[in-house]
Amino acid sequence: MDKKLTTKEWKEERKRKKAQMVAMQRLPYEVKVKRAELRAIEFVEKLDDLGMSAHVSVGGLDSITLLLFLRKIGIDVPAISVTSLEDRSIQKVHKDLGIIPVKPGKTKVQIINEVGFPVISKKIAGRIDTLQHPTNKNETVRHAIITGECGEQGHFAKNSRMKLPQKWLELFAGYENENEGVNYQIAPFKVSNKCCKFLKEDPCDQWAKENHSAPFLGLMASEGGQREEALVEHGCNYFGKSVIRSAPFAPFMRQDLLQLALDLNVPVPEIYGEIARKADGTLYTTEAQRTGCSMCGFGIHMEKRPHRFDKLRERNEKEWEFWMYKCYTDPETGEKFGWGRVLDYIGVEWEDRYFDMDKHQIDIFDFIKV
């Protein structure tokens, strides 16, 4: 953030960049695909000038599509993945495509026990993490999280987006009760947004450093959250002091990505089902819409049942049981608990076995006692 900008100039610049991204998102599909090709070529050419190489960081369907898109336009660079974190069907596609496996920086259980549960969203989890770890240096930030009142770095904004939504303040902000004169709760577990950093980002960054390479990422601004903010701020290709990356699909909408996957005949991992088209022409995947680690809870409060943990139970009851009841050990009492306690606390149902009524035909006479 440029500190030389006045608050008014800073807001206008953010507004301009957002409008620019929206305009690009509204471009025709064919234009966006051609634009992605040009941004990818520009990225590789710039890296050549810097004496660097490129690679693709691969996870789920979006980045698998990116890898095949780059290969199609003649950019045949290595692809890496912390593949062991992905669903087995995704791992199979990774192996078939010759993707280089990278070892995760920590285990999933270590993440839960050492830094906390990844829940709600990356942005909100990061702010709760800050509240749970108060220091003299983050005092101003903590005040902004509670009140929305920012200091100099936040251009002295009032009612800013730094403030946690009231629902989450009520449940997680009790650490600041004495400082702020409020009466909020303290959650019986730690929360963190550092899971991806330790599991994926750090080991992939280390690989990139060792190979003097910068990544292509399958990110889209339409996914929202921190990804949207970063892509709006920095665009498709970014050459920063500490971060260099390309996200040629940044202006893509979900429909663009799925159409490109069809055009490229991308192998769709089984967890997604298949790409189908609704009566109105909208493309969708018949099973999972998004995938992630089996222990990830970001966005779970917004999912209708059967949610991701319901589906995990159907795929692997033993794994579900571990994550729900046993993945965390309290360092003081030795008590074991898991996601079940977290979901109960934020009001997400999970313990009753969920039946999808469209798939399970139940005879009314099953409920009648003769």
Short mmCIF file of N, CA and C in Angstrom, two decimals, residues 1-10 151-156 233:
data_model
loop_
_atom_site.label_atom_id
_atom_site.label_comp_id
_atom_site.label_asym_id
_atom_site.label_seq_id
_atom_site.Cartn_x
_atom_site.Cartn_y
_atom_site.Cartn_z
N MET A 1 0.84 -1.19 0.00
CA MET A 1 0.00 0.00 0.00
C MET A 1 0.88 1.25 0.00
N ASP A 2 0.61 2.17 -0.88
CA ASP A 2 1.41 3.38 -0.99
C ASP A 2 0.97 4.37 0.09
N LYS A 3 1.85 4.64 1.08
CA LYS A 3 1.51 5.53 2.18
C LYS A 3 1.44 6.99 1.74
N LYS A 4 1.93 7.30 0.54
CA LYS A 4 1.91 8.67 0.07
C LYS A 4 0.52 9.08 -0.41
N LEU A 5 -0.32 8.10 -0.69
CA LEU A 5 -1.68 8.41 -1.13
C LEU A 5 -2.50 8.95 0.04
N THR A 6 -3.33 9.91 -0.24
CA THR A 6 -4.29 10.36 0.76
C THR A 6 -5.39 9.30 0.87
N THR A 7 -6.17 9.40 1.93
CA THR A 7 -7.26 8.43 2.09
C THR A 7 -8.20 8.45 0.89
N LYS A 8 -8.51 9.63 0.41
CA LYS A 8 -9.40 9.75 -0.75
C LYS A 8 -8.78 9.12 -1.99
N GLU A 9 -7.49 9.40 -2.22
CA GLU A 9 -6.81 8.84 -3.39
C GLU A 9 -6.72 7.33 -3.31
N TRP A 10 -6.45 6.84 -2.10
CA TRP A 10 -6.35 5.39 -1.89
C TRP A 10 -7.68 4.70 -2.20
N GLY A 151 -5.94 2.76 12.17
CA GLY A 151 -4.91 3.75 12.39
C GLY A 151 -4.38 4.30 11.08
N GLU A 152 -3.16 4.81 11.12
CA GLU A 152 -2.56 5.47 9.94
C GLU A 152 -2.47 4.53 8.75
N GLN A 153 -2.04 3.27 9.00
CA GLN A 153 -1.88 2.34 7.89
C GLN A 153 -3.21 2.07 7.18
N GLY A 154 -4.31 2.16 7.91
CA GLY A 154 -5.62 1.97 7.33
C GLY A 154 -6.30 3.26 6.96
N HIS A 155 -5.48 4.33 6.81
CA HIS A 155 -5.98 5.65 6.41
C HIS A 155 -7.05 6.17 7.37
N PHE A 156 -6.93 5.78 8.66
CA PHE A 156 -7.83 6.26 9.72
C PHE A 156 -9.31 6.04 9.39
N GLU A 233 -5.75 -6.12 -6.79
CA GLU A 233 -4.66 -5.20 -6.47
C GLU A 233 -3.48 -5.34 -7.43
#
